[in-house]
Amino acid sequence: MDPADVEDQVKGVSSHEIENVNGTEEVSFSLEEEKALVRKIDLTLLPTIWVMYLLSYLDRTKAKWVHSIGNAKISGMEVDLNLTSNQYSIALVVFFVGYVVFEVPSKYDNPPPVQPQPQSVTNSRFSSLALGKSRPSIFLPSIMILWGVLTCVMAVINHFTHLVVLRVILGCVEAGFAPGVLLLLSSWYKQTEQSKRFGVFISAAVLSGAFGGLIAAGIVDGLEGVHGIRGWRWLFIIEGAATVGFAIIALFVLPDFPATSRRLSEREKQIAVARLARENVTAVTEDSEHLSNLGACKVACREWRTWAFVVGYMVIVGSSTLTYFYPTLVEGLFGNASTKKVNLLTVPIYGVAFVATGITSYYGDKVSAWRGLIIAGWLTLSLICSIIVCAVYNFTARYALLVVMAAGLWSTNGGTLAYASSAFAGMHPQARGVALAMVNALGNLAQIYGSYLFPEDDSPKYIMGFSVISAMLAVGVVVFLLLHVWYRRRLRSGVIQ
């Protein structure tokens, strides 16, 4: 996104030092060439994965919109399928069961000794077996086509069981997307360049929340009964078809790994690999001990920081399930508001979160040593808002507090994974990959219980949901404050650079 980052990374380091980090063949390149390459990557990779994630988030959350944007007159899904509030929660939960199970890597590659080959870049992080044996430009669009087709199929369901089965399969299919994108970003960008890029990636989910409801309301209302098809069924058809359409485009646009990308010239490939060579100094070398898969798991599990980040990320993900109920909460706060008004009132919630996420991601790279304190600060602000919501029943005040809470929760989401990546720097590379996978996979388990926090019979105050979130946020504040103190000590001792 910001080619100026390149200058920050090479300042004070000669090109000769970068070229000969591992005693490999020299690749001489200027700062201008590197900046041009980063700009080219930003203009091809980031927009592609941004749209892919936007469509992914719209598809996975479609069930919430067709349920909560409406009553039977406008939406009709809950009536057509005879859905109860409890069944709706189950439909949300089953997606994440498949998502979490299949997100855990089926294989942790043993990285080869550092060398200017594709493996030295692509295997430095954990990867799934499927992605490890395929090309990102084929693997990611292919699973996108699958979930787009599944979304279209949901337009013909006639029973709650059909919804559950398709949601489980959808979760399994989409599970490979986020880890694949994380692997791709880490293969192209230096660690201190990744926070902004990951922030751009996360912003797609924020914007989908802001405008997904408006799009859904427009489709459901505008196409209700057209060709004898209910509006909510048109919603699945249109957005599923859009997903398949963009996936086909991504097949021709999405780049592969630096050393194997067909979108770059040979010169650009050499620069792309060489600019990351310096970061591989702490990776596996000829003299490094190679761990078995089980050995890497044992090392990761023995580290208290692994479990600290698991708990911290579960707090954030669990609290963030609040986003699934924004339309329901807003409708409860403002009474029998129209569908259009309910969806319009959710836009500011996501709009403020979008701005806050962008600012936090930008400064996350600038003051990376203080990420733990920044995360704890956002969680504290969200905690205060959640406690006040439990005590104050003024609808306007509660709405304002929801806006602030959303900003805090979304801002900490991407930053936590970036912080974990830095905090695990002292681990054996293979154990580090396992630890990151555990944080991401186990953290998403919180989606399961989080889906039950706001039952309809608790409307409009939802005391139980906000009380549970308050308790979780309090735990999160303590965890990230401890991690911050520990991380700063490691920095002062020179253990972490």
CSV table of C-alpha atoms in Angstrom, one decimal:
chain,number,residue,atom,x,y,z
A,1,MET,CA,0.0,0.0,0.0
A,2,ASP,CA,2.7,2.5,1.1
A,3,PRO,CA,6.0,2.0,-0.9
A,4,ALA,CA,7.6,4.4,1.6
A,5,ASP,CA,7.7,1.5,4.0
A,6,VAL,CA,10.5,0.1,1.8
A,7,GLU,CA,12.7,3.0,2.6
A,8,ASP,CA,12.2,2.5,6.3
A,9,GLN,CA,13.2,-1.1,6.0
A,10,VAL,CA,16.5,-0.6,4.2
A,11,LYS,CA,17.6,2.7,5.8
A,12,GLY,CA,21.1,2.3,7.1
A,13,VAL,CA,21.6,-1.1,5.3
A,14,SER,CA,23.6,-1.3,2.1
A,15,SER,CA,22.2,-3.2,-0.8
A,16,HIS,CA,25.4,-5.5,-0.6
A,17,GLU,CA,24.4,-6.4,3.0
A,18,ILE,CA,20.9,-7.4,1.9
A,19,GLU,CA,22.1,-9.3,-1.0
A,20,ASN,CA,24.6,-11.4,0.9
A,21,VAL,CA,22.6,-12.2,4.0
A,22,ASN,CA,22.8,-16.0,3.5
A,23,GLY,CA,25.8,-16.1,1.2
A,24,THR,CA,23.6,-16.5,-1.8
A,25,GLU,CA,24.2,-15.2,-5.3
A,26,GLU,CA,24.1,-11.4,-5.3
A,27,VAL,CA,21.1,-9.6,-6.7
A,28,SER,CA,21.7,-5.9,-7.0
A,29,PHE,CA,18.7,-3.6,-7.0
A,30,SER,CA,18.0,0.1,-6.3
A,31,LEU,CA,15.6,1.5,-3.7
A,32,GLU,CA,13.5,2.8,-6.6
A,33,GLU,CA,13.2,-0.7,-8.1
A,34,GLU,CA,12.1,-2.1,-4.8
A,35,LYS,CA,9.5,0.7,-4.3
A,36,ALA,CA,8.2,0.1,-7.8
A,37,LEU,CA,7.8,-3.6,-7.1
A,38,VAL,CA,6.0,-3.0,-3.8
A,39,ARG,CA,3.7,-0.6,-5.5
A,40,LYS,CA,3.0,-3.2,-8.3
A,41,ILE,CA,2.2,-5.9,-5.7
A,42,ASP,CA,-0.1,-3.5,-3.8
A,43,LEU,CA,-2.0,-2.7,-6.9
A,44,THR,CA,-2.6,-6.3,-7.9
A,45,LEU,CA,-2.6,-8.4,-4.7
A,46,LEU,CA,-4.5,-6.1,-2.3
A,47,PRO,CA,-7.5,-5.2,-4.4
A,48,THR,CA,-8.0,-8.8,-5.4
A,49,ILE,CA,-8.0,-10.3,-1.9
A,50,TRP,CA,-10.0,-7.3,-0.6
A,51,VAL,CA,-12.9,-8.1,-3.0
A,52,MET,CA,-12.6,-11.8,-2.4
A,53,TYR,CA,-12.8,-11.3,1.4
A,54,LEU,CA,-15.7,-8.8,1.0
A,55,LEU,CA,-17.7,-11.5,-0.9
A,56,SER,CA,-16.6,-14.2,1.5
A,57,TYR,CA,-18.0,-12.2,4.5
A,58,LEU,CA,-21.2,-11.3,2.7
A,59,ASP,CA,-21.7,-15.0,1.8
A,60,ARG,CA,-21.0,-16.4,5.3
A,61,THR,CA,-23.2,-13.8,7.0
A,62,LYS,CA,-26.1,-13.9,4.6
A,63,ALA,CA,-28.2,-16.0,7.0
A,64,LYS,CA,-28.1,-13.2,9.6
A,65,TRP,CA,-29.3,-10.6,7.1
A,66,VAL,CA,-32.2,-12.5,5.7
A,67,HIS,CA,-33.2,-13.4,9.2
A,68,SER,CA,-32.8,-10.0,10.9
A,69,ILE,CA,-33.6,-7.6,8.1
A,70,GLY,CA,-37.0,-8.7,8.3
A,71,ASN,CA,-40.3,-9.8,9.2
A,72,ALA,CA,-42.2,-12.3,7.1
A,73,LYS,CA,-43.6,-9.7,4.9
A,74,ILE,CA,-40.2,-8.4,3.7
A,75,SER,CA,-37.8,-11.3,4.1
A,76,GLY,CA,-39.9,-14.5,4.5
A,77,MET,CA,-37.0,-16.8,5.2
A,78,GLU,CA,-37.8,-17.4,8.8
A,79,VAL,CA,-41.5,-18.1,7.9
A,80,ASP,CA,-40.7,-20.3,4.8
A,81,LEU,CA,-38.3,-22.4,6.8
A,82,ASN,CA,-40.1,-22.2,10.1
A,83,LEU,CA,-37.0,-20.8,11.9
A,84,THR,CA,-37.1,-20.1,15.6
A,85,SER,CA,-34.5,-17.9,17.4
A,86,ASN,CA,-32.7,-21.0,18.7
A,87,GLN,CA,-32.6,-22.5,15.2
A,88,TYR,CA,-31.1,-19.3,13.8
A,89,SER,CA,-28.3,-19.4,16.4
A,90,ILE,CA,-27.7,-23.1,15.4
A,91,ALA,CA,-27.5,-22.0,11.7
A,92,LEU,CA,-24.8,-19.5,12.7
A,93,VAL,CA,-22.9,-21.9,14.9
A,94,VAL,CA,-22.6,-24.8,12.5
A,95,PHE,CA,-20.7,-22.7,9.9
A,96,PHE,CA,-17.9,-22.1,12.4
A,97,VAL,CA,-17.7,-25.8,13.4
A,98,GLY,CA,-16.6,-26.7,9.9
A,99,TYR,CA,-14.6,-23.5,9.6
A,100,VAL,CA,-12.5,-24.1,12.7
A,101,VAL,CA,-12.0,-27.9,12.1
A,102,PHE,CA,-10.8,-27.4,8.6
A,103,GLU,CA,-8.8,-24.2,9.3
A,104,VAL,CA,-6.3,-26.2,11.5
A,105,PRO,CA,-3.5,-27.0,9.1
A,106,SER,CA,-3.5,-30.6,8.0
A,107,LYS,CA,0.3,-30.4,7.5
A,108,TYR,CA,3.1,-28.3,8.8
A,109,ASP,CA,5.8,-28.1,6.3
A,110,ASN,CA,9.4,-28.6,7.4
A,111,PRO,CA,11.1,-25.5,5.9
A,112,PRO,CA,14.3,-26.2,4.0
A,113,PRO,CA,17.6,-24.4,4.6
A,114,VAL,CA,17.5,-20.8,3.7
A,115,GLN,CA,18.1,-20.3,0.0
A,116,PRO,CA,16.7,-18.0,-2.8
A,117,GLN,CA,14.1,-20.6,-3.8
A,118,PRO,CA,10.3,-20.5,-3.6
A,119,GLN,CA,10.4,-22.7,-0.5
A,120,SER,CA,12.5,-20.2,1.5
A,121,VAL,CA,9.7,-17.7,1.2
A,122,THR,CA,6.5,-19.7,1.0
A,123,ASN,CA,7.2,-22.3,3.7
A,124,SER,CA,8.3,-19.9,6.3
A,125,ARG,CA,4.7,-19.8,7.6
A,126,PHE,CA,2.3,-22.6,8.3
A,127,SER,CA,0.3,-23.8,5.3
A,128,SER,CA,-2.3,-26.3,4.6
A,129,LEU,CA,-1.6,-29.4,2.6
A,130,ALA,CA,-3.8,-28.3,-0.2
A,131,LEU,CA,-2.3,-24.9,-0.6
A,132,GLY,CA,1.2,-26.4,-0.2
A,133,LYS,CA,0.6,-28.6,-3.3
A,134,SER,CA,-1.1,-25.9,-5.4
A,135,ARG,CA,-0.8,-22.4,-6.6
A,136,PRO,CA,-2.5,-19.5,-4.7
A,137,SER,CA,-3.9,-18.2,-8.0
A,138,ILE,CA,-5.7,-21.5,-8.5
A,139,PHE,CA,-6.4,-22.7,-5.0
A,140,LEU,CA,-8.0,-19.5,-3.6
A,141,PRO,CA,-10.3,-18.7,-6.6
A,142,SER,CA,-11.3,-22.4,-6.8
A,143,ILE,CA,-12.6,-22.6,-3.2
A,144,MET,CA,-14.2,-19.2,-3.9
A,145,ILE,CA,-16.1,-20.7,-6.8
A,146,LEU,CA,-17.2,-23.6,-4.6
A,147,TRP,CA,-18.6,-21.3,-1.9
A,148,GLY,CA,-20.3,-19.2,-4.5
A,149,VAL,CA,-22.1,-22.2,-5.9
A,150,LEU,CA,-23.1,-23.3,-2.4
A,151,THR,CA,-24.5,-19.9,-1.8
A,152,CYS,CA,-26.6,-20.1,-4.9
A,153,VAL,CA,-27.8,-23.6,-3.9
A,154,MET,CA,-29.1,-22.1,-0.6
A,155,ALA,CA,-31.7,-20.3,-2.7
A,156,VAL,CA,-33.6,-23.6,-3.2
A,157,ILE,CA,-33.7,-24.9,0.4
A,158,ASN,CA,-37.0,-25.6,2.0
A,159,HIS,CA,-36.2,-26.9,5.5
A,160,PHE,CA,-34.0,-26.0,8.5
A,161,THR,CA,-32.0,-29.2,8.0
A,162,HIS,CA,-31.0,-28.1,4.5
A,163,LEU,CA,-29.8,-24.7,5.9
A,164,VAL,CA,-27.7,-26.4,8.5
A,165,VAL,CA,-26.1,-28.9,6.1
A,166,LEU,CA,-25.2,-26.2,3.6
A,167,ARG,CA,-23.8,-23.9,6.3
A,168,VAL,CA,-21.5,-26.7,7.6
A,169,ILE,CA,-20.2,-27.4,4.1
A,170,LEU,CA,-19.8,-23.7,3.5
A,171,GLY,CA,-17.7,-23.4,6.6
A,172,CYS,CA,-15.5,-26.3,5.5
A,173,VAL,CA,-15.0,-24.7,2.1
A,174,GLU,CA,-14.2,-21.2,3.3
A,175,ALA,CA,-11.8,-22.4,6.0
A,176,GLY,CA,-8.9,-22.5,3.6
A,177,PHE,CA,-9.3,-18.9,2.5
A,178,ALA,CA,-8.1,-16.8,5.5
A,179,PRO,CA,-5.0,-19.0,6.1
A,180,GLY,CA,-4.2,-18.9,2.4
A,181,VAL,CA,-4.4,-15.2,2.3
A,182,LEU,CA,-2.3,-14.9,5.4
A,183,LEU,CA,0.4,-17.1,3.9
A,184,LEU,CA,0.3,-15.1,0.6
A,185,LEU,CA,0.7,-11.8,2.4
A,186,SER,CA,3.6,-13.0,4.5
A,187,SER,CA,5.2,-14.4,1.4
A,188,TRP,CA,5.2,-11.0,-0.4
A,189,TYR,CA,5.7,-8.5,2.5
A,190,LYS,CA,8.2,-7.9,5.2
A,191,GLN,CA,6.9,-8.3,8.8
A,192,THR,CA,6.9,-4.5,9.3
A,193,GLU,CA,5.0,-4.0,6.1
A,194,GLN,CA,2.3,-6.5,7.0
A,195,SER,CA,0.2,-4.7,9.6
A,196,LYS,CA,-1.1,-2.1,7.1
A,197,ARG,CA,-1.8,-4.7,4.5
A,198,PHE,CA,-3.6,-7.0,6.9
A,199,GLY,CA,-5.6,-3.9,8.0
A,200,VAL,CA,-6.7,-3.4,4.4
A,201,PHE,CA,-7.7,-7.0,4.2
A,202,ILE,CA,-9.8,-6.8,7.4
A,203,SER,CA,-11.4,-3.6,6.3
A,204,ALA,CA,-13.4,-5.6,3.6
A,205,ALA,CA,-15.3,-7.3,6.4
A,206,VAL,CA,-16.0,-4.0,8.1
A,207,LEU,CA,-17.4,-2.5,4.9
A,208,SER,CA,-19.4,-5.6,4.1
A,209,GLY,CA,-21.1,-5.1,7.5
A,210,ALA,CA,-21.8,-1.5,6.7
A,211,PHE,CA,-23.4,-2.0,3.3
A,212,GLY,CA,-24.3,-5.7,3.3
A,213,GLY,CA,-27.6,-5.0,5.0
A,214,LEU,CA,-28.5,-2.2,2.6
A,215,ILE,CA,-27.7,-4.4,-0.4
A,216,ALA,CA,-29.7,-7.2,1.2
A,217,ALA,CA,-32.6,-5.0,1.9
A,218,GLY,CA,-32.6,-3.6,-1.6
A,219,ILE,CA,-32.5,-7.1,-3.2
A,220,VAL,CA,-35.1,-8.7,-0.9
A,221,ASP,CA,-37.5,-5.7,-1.2
A,222,GLY,CA,-36.9,-5.0,-4.9
A,223,LEU,CA,-37.1,-8.6,-6.2
A,224,GLU,CA,-39.7,-10.0,-3.9
A,225,GLY,CA,-42.0,-12.3,-6.0
A,226,VAL,CA,-40.1,-11.7,-9.3
A,227,HIS,CA,-40.6,-14.8,-11.5
A,228,GLY,CA,-42.4,-16.3,-8.5
A,229,ILE,CA,-39.2,-16.3,-6.4
A,230,ARG,CA,-39.0,-14.9,-2.9
A,231,GLY,CA,-36.8,-12.0,-2.3
A,232,TRP,CA,-34.5,-13.8,0.2
A,233,ARG,CA,-33.9,-16.5,-2.4
A,234,TRP,CA,-32.9,-13.8,-5.0
A,235,LEU,CA,-30.4,-12.6,-2.4
A,236,PHE,CA,-28.6,-15.9,-2.3
A,237,ILE,CA,-28.7,-16.2,-6.1
A,238,ILE,CA,-27.3,-12.8,-6.9
A,239,GLU,CA,-24.5,-12.7,-4.3
A,240,GLY,CA,-23.5,-16.3,-5.0
A,241,ALA,CA,-23.3,-15.5,-8.8
A,242,ALA,CA,-21.3,-12.4,-8.1
A,243,THR,CA,-18.9,-14.5,-6.0
A,244,VAL,CA,-18.4,-17.1,-8.8
A,245,GLY,CA,-17.9,-14.3,-11.4
A,246,PHE,CA,-15.2,-12.5,-9.4
A,247,ALA,CA,-13.5,-15.8,-8.7
A,248,ILE,CA,-13.1,-16.4,-12.4
A,249,ILE,CA,-11.5,-12.9,-12.7
A,250,ALA,CA,-9.2,-13.7,-9.8
A,251,LEU,CA,-7.8,-16.8,-11.6
A,252,PHE,CA,-6.2,-14.4,-14.0
A,253,VAL,CA,-5.2,-11.6,-11.6
A,254,LEU,CA,-4.1,-13.1,-8.3
A,255,PRO,CA,-0.3,-13.5,-8.1
A,256,ASP,CA,1.4,-16.7,-6.9
A,257,PHE,CA,4.5,-16.7,-4.6
A,258,PRO,CA,7.4,-14.3,-5.4
A,259,ALA,CA,9.7,-16.8,-7.1
A,260,THR,CA,7.0,-18.5,-9.1
A,261,SER,CA,4.6,-15.7,-10.0
A,262,ARG,CA,3.7,-15.4,-13.6
A,263,ARG,CA,2.8,-11.8,-13.2
A,264,LEU,CA,6.4,-10.7,-12.7
A,265,SER,CA,9.4,-10.4,-15.0
A,266,GLU,CA,12.5,-12.4,-14.1
A,267,ARG,CA,14.1,-9.3,-12.7
A,268,GLU,CA,11.1,-8.5,-10.5
A,269,LYS,CA,11.1,-12.1,-9.2
A,270,GLN,CA,14.8,-11.8,-8.2
A,271,ILE,CA,14.1,-8.6,-6.4
A,272,ALA,CA,11.0,-10.0,-4.7
A,273,VAL,CA,12.9,-12.9,-3.3
A,274,ALA,CA,16.1,-10.9,-2.4
A,275,ARG,CA,14.2,-8.2,-0.5
A,276,LEU,CA,12.8,-10.9,1.9
A,277,ALA,CA,16.1,-12.8,2.3
A,278,ARG,CA,17.3,-10.7,5.2
A,279,GLU,CA,14.2,-11.7,7.2
A,280,ASN,CA,15.0,-15.3,6.8
A,281,VAL,CA,18.2,-15.1,8.9
A,282,THR,CA,16.3,-16.4,11.9
A,283,ALA,CA,14.6,-19.1,9.8
A,284,VAL,CA,15.7,-22.7,9.5
A,285,THR,CA,19.4,-23.0,8.4
A,286,GLU,CA,21.7,-25.9,7.6
A,287,ASP,CA,22.5,-26.4,11.3
A,288,SER,CA,19.0,-26.0,12.7
A,289,GLU,CA,17.2,-28.8,14.4
A,290,HIS,CA,14.3,-30.0,12.3
A,291,LEU,CA,11.2,-30.8,14.4
A,292,SER,CA,8.6,-33.4,13.6
A,293,ASN,CA,5.0,-32.3,13.3
A,294,LEU,CA,4.3,-33.7,16.8
A,295,GLY,CA,7.5,-32.1,18.1
A,296,ALA,CA,6.5,-28.7,16.8
A,297,CYS,CA,3.1,-29.0,18.5
A,298,LYS,CA,4.7,-29.9,21.8
A,299,VAL,CA,7.1,-26.9,21.7
A,300,ALA,CA,4.2,-24.6,20.8
A,301,CYS,CA,1.9,-26.0,23.6
A,302,ARG,CA,4.6,-25.7,26.2
A,303,GLU,CA,4.9,-21.9,25.6
A,304,TRP,CA,2.6,-19.9,27.9
A,305,ARG,CA,2.5,-17.1,25.4
A,306,THR,CA,0.8,-19.4,22.9
A,307,TRP,CA,-2.1,-20.0,25.4
A,308,ALA,CA,-2.1,-16.3,26.4
A,309,PHE,CA,-2.7,-15.3,22.8
A,310,VAL,CA,-5.3,-18.1,22.3
A,311,VAL,CA,-7.3,-16.7,25.3
A,312,GLY,CA,-6.8,-13.1,24.2
A,313,TYR,CA,-7.9,-13.8,20.6
A,314,MET,CA,-10.9,-15.9,21.9
A,315,VAL,CA,-12.0,-12.8,23.9
A,316,ILE,CA,-11.8,-10.6,20.8
A,317,VAL,CA,-13.5,-13.0,18.5
A,318,GLY,CA,-16.2,-14.0,21.1
A,319,SER,CA,-17.0,-10.3,21.7
A,320,SER,CA,-17.0,-9.6,18.0
A,321,THR,CA,-19.9,-11.9,17.5
A,322,LEU,CA,-21.9,-8.9,18.7
A,323,THR,CA,-21.7,-7.8,15.0
A,324,TYR,CA,-24.0,-10.6,14.0
A,325,PHE,CA,-26.7,-9.1,16.1
A,326,TYR,CA,-26.3,-5.4,15.2
A,327,PRO,CA,-29.5,-5.3,13.1
A,328,THR,CA,-31.4,-7.2,15.9
A,329,LEU,CA,-30.0,-4.9,18.6
A,330,VAL,CA,-30.8,-1.7,16.6
A,331,GLU,CA,-34.3,-2.9,15.9
A,332,GLY,CA,-34.8,-3.6,19.6
A,333,LEU,CA,-33.4,-0.2,20.6
A,334,PHE,CA,-35.6,1.8,18.2
A,335,GLY,CA,-38.7,-0.3,18.4
A,336,ASN,CA,-40.6,-1.2,15.2
A,337,ALA,CA,-38.4,0.7,12.9
A,338,SER,CA,-38.6,0.0,9.1
A,339,THR,CA,-36.1,-2.4,7.5
A,340,LYS,CA,-34.5,0.5,5.7
A,341,LYS,CA,-34.0,2.5,8.8
A,342,VAL,CA,-32.6,-0.5,10.7
A,343,ASN,CA,-30.0,-1.1,8.0
A,344,LEU,CA,-29.1,2.6,7.7
A,345,LEU,CA,-28.6,2.8,11.5
A,346,THR,CA,-26.0,-0.1,11.3
A,347,VAL,CA,-23.9,1.9,8.7
A,348,PRO,CA,-22.4,4.4,11.2
A,349,ILE,CA,-21.4,1.5,13.5
A,350,TYR,CA,-19.2,-0.1,10.8
A,351,GLY,CA,-18.2,3.3,9.4
A,352,VAL,CA,-16.5,4.4,12.6
A,353,ALA,CA,-15.0,0.9,13.0
A,354,PHE,CA,-13.5,1.2,9.5
A,355,VAL,CA,-11.8,4.4,10.3
A,356,ALA,CA,-10.5,3.2,13.6
A,357,THR,CA,-9.2,0.0,12.1
A,358,GLY,CA,-7.3,1.9,9.4
A,359,ILE,CA,-5.7,4.3,11.9
A,360,THR,CA,-4.7,1.4,14.3
A,361,SER,CA,-3.2,-0.7,11.5
A,362,TYR,CA,-1.2,2.3,10.2
A,363,TYR,CA,0.3,3.1,13.6
A,364,GLY,CA,0.7,-0.6,14.5
A,365,ASP,CA,3.7,-0.7,12.2
A,366,LYS,CA,5.1,2.6,13.5
A,367,VAL,CA,5.0,1.6,17.2
A,368,SER,CA,5.1,-2.2,17.0
A,369,ALA,CA,6.6,-2.5,20.5
A,370,TRP,CA,3.4,-1.0,22.0
A,371,ARG,CA,0.9,-3.2,20.2
A,372,GLY,CA,-0.1,-5.0,23.4
A,373,LEU,CA,-0.8,-1.7,25.2
A,374,ILE,CA,-2.8,-0.5,22.2
A,375,ILE,CA,-4.9,-3.6,22.1
A,376,ALA,CA,-5.5,-3.5,25.9
A,377,GLY,CA,-6.5,0.2,25.5
A,378,TRP,CA,-9.1,-0.6,22.9
A,379,LEU,CA,-10.4,-3.5,24.9
A,380,THR,CA,-10.7,-1.3,28.0
A,381,LEU,CA,-12.7,1.3,26.1
A,382,SER,CA,-15.0,-1.5,24.8
A,383,LEU,CA,-15.3,-2.9,28.3
A,384,ILE,CA,-16.4,0.5,29.7
A,385,CYS,CA,-19.0,0.8,27.0
A,386,SER,CA,-20.3,-2.7,27.6
A,387,ILE,CA,-20.7,-2.1,31.4
A,388,ILE,CA,-22.5,1.1,30.8
A,389,VAL,CA,-24.9,-0.6,28.3
A,390,CYS,CA,-25.8,-3.0,31.1
A,391,ALA,CA,-26.7,-0.1,33.4
A,392,VAL,CA,-28.2,2.5,31.0
A,393,TYR,CA,-31.4,1.8,29.1
A,394,ASN,CA,-31.6,5.0,27.1
A,395,PHE,CA,-31.8,3.8,23.5
A,396,THR,CA,-29.8,6.7,21.9
A,397,ALA,CA,-27.0,6.3,24.5
A,398,ARG,CA,-26.9,2.6,23.9
A,399,TYR,CA,-26.6,3.1,20.2
A,400,ALA,CA,-23.7,5.5,20.7
A,401,LEU,CA,-22.0,3.0,22.9
A,402,LEU,CA,-22.4,0.2,20.3
A,403,VAL,CA,-20.6,2.5,17.8
A,404,VAL,CA,-17.6,2.8,20.2
A,405,MET,CA,-17.6,-0.9,21.1
A,406,ALA,CA,-17.5,-1.8,17.4
A,407,ALA,CA,-14.5,0.5,16.8
A,408,GLY,CA,-12.6,-1.1,19.6
A,409,LEU,CA,-13.3,-4.7,18.7
A,410,TRP,CA,-12.6,-4.4,15.0
A,411,SER,CA,-9.4,-2.5,15.6
A,412,THR,CA,-7.9,-5.2,17.8
A,413,ASN,CA,-8.8,-8.1,15.5
A,414,GLY,CA,-6.1,-7.9,12.9
A,415,GLY,CA,-3.6,-6.3,15.3
A,416,THR,CA,-3.7,-9.3,17.6
A,417,LEU,CA,-2.5,-11.7,14.9
A,418,ALA,CA,0.3,-9.3,13.9
A,419,TYR,CA,1.3,-9.0,17.5
A,420,ALA,CA,1.3,-12.8,18.0
A,421,SER,CA,3.6,-13.1,14.9
A,422,SER,CA,6.1,-10.8,16.5
A,423,ALA,CA,5.8,-12.2,20.0
A,424,PHE,CA,6.5,-15.8,18.7
A,425,ALA,CA,9.7,-14.6,16.9
A,426,GLY,CA,11.9,-16.4,19.4
A,427,MET,CA,10.3,-19.8,18.8
A,428,HIS,CA,11.6,-22.5,16.4
A,429,PRO,CA,10.1,-21.6,13.0
A,430,GLN,CA,8.0,-24.8,12.8
A,431,ALA,CA,6.7,-24.3,16.4
A,432,ARG,CA,5.9,-20.7,15.6
A,433,GLY,CA,3.8,-21.8,12.7
A,434,VAL,CA,1.9,-24.2,14.9
A,435,ALA,CA,1.4,-21.5,17.6
A,436,LEU,CA,-0.1,-19.1,15.0
A,437,ALA,CA,-2.4,-21.8,13.7
A,438,MET,CA,-3.6,-22.6,17.3
A,439,VAL,CA,-4.3,-18.9,18.0
A,440,ASN,CA,-6.3,-18.5,14.8
A,441,ALA,CA,-8.2,-21.8,15.0
A,442,LEU,CA,-8.9,-22.0,18.7
A,443,GLY,CA,-9.7,-18.3,18.8
A,444,ASN,CA,-12.5,-18.9,16.3
A,445,LEU,CA,-14.1,-21.4,18.6
A,446,ALA,CA,-15.5,-18.4,20.4
A,447,GLN,CA,-17.8,-17.9,17.4
A,448,ILE,CA,-19.8,-20.9,18.6
A,449,TYR,CA,-20.8,-19.8,22.1
A,450,GLY,CA,-20.9,-16.1,21.0
A,451,SER,CA,-23.8,-16.9,18.6
A,452,TYR,CA,-26.0,-17.7,21.7
A,453,LEU,CA,-25.4,-14.4,23.6
A,454,PHE,CA,-28.4,-12.4,22.3
A,455,PRO,CA,-31.6,-14.5,22.1
A,456,GLU,CA,-34.7,-12.7,21.0
A,457,ASP,CA,-36.5,-13.3,24.3
A,458,ASP,CA,-33.8,-11.1,26.0
A,459,SER,CA,-34.8,-8.1,23.9
A,460,PRO,CA,-34.5,-5.2,24.1
A,461,LYS,CA,-32.0,-4.9,26.9
A,462,TYR,CA,-29.9,-8.0,26.2
A,463,ILE,CA,-28.4,-7.9,29.7
A,464,MET,CA,-27.0,-11.5,29.5
A,465,GLY,CA,-25.1,-10.9,26.3
A,466,PHE,CA,-23.5,-7.6,27.4
A,467,SER,CA,-22.6,-9.1,30.8
A,468,VAL,CA,-20.8,-12.0,29.3
A,469,ILE,CA,-19.0,-9.7,26.8
A,470,SER,CA,-18.0,-7.4,29.7
A,471,ALA,CA,-16.5,-10.4,31.6
A,472,MET,CA,-14.6,-11.6,28.5
A,473,LEU,CA,-13.2,-8.1,27.8
A,474,ALA,CA,-12.0,-7.8,31.4
A,475,VAL,CA,-10.0,-11.0,30.9
A,476,GLY,CA,-8.7,-9.7,27.6
A,477,VAL,CA,-7.4,-6.5,29.1
A,478,VAL,CA,-5.4,-8.4,31.8
A,479,VAL,CA,-4.0,-10.9,29.2
A,480,PHE,CA,-2.7,-8.2,26.9
A,481,LEU,CA,-1.3,-6.1,29.7
A,482,LEU,CA,0.7,-9.1,30.8
A,483,LEU,CA,1.8,-9.8,27.3
A,484,HIS,CA,2.9,-6.2,26.9
A,485,VAL,CA,5.0,-6.2,30.0
A,486,TRP,CA,6.6,-9.5,28.9
A,487,TYR,CA,7.2,-8.3,25.4
A,488,ARG,CA,8.9,-5.1,26.5
A,489,ARG,CA,11.2,-7.0,28.8
A,490,ARG,CA,12.1,-9.3,25.9
A,491,LEU,CA,12.9,-6.3,23.7
A,492,ARG,CA,15.1,-4.7,26.4
A,493,SER,CA,17.0,-8.0,26.8
A,494,GLY,CA,17.6,-8.3,23.1
A,495,VAL,CA,15.8,-11.6,22.8
A,496,ILE,CA,13.4,-10.1,20.3
A,497,GLN,CA,14.6,-7.6,17.8
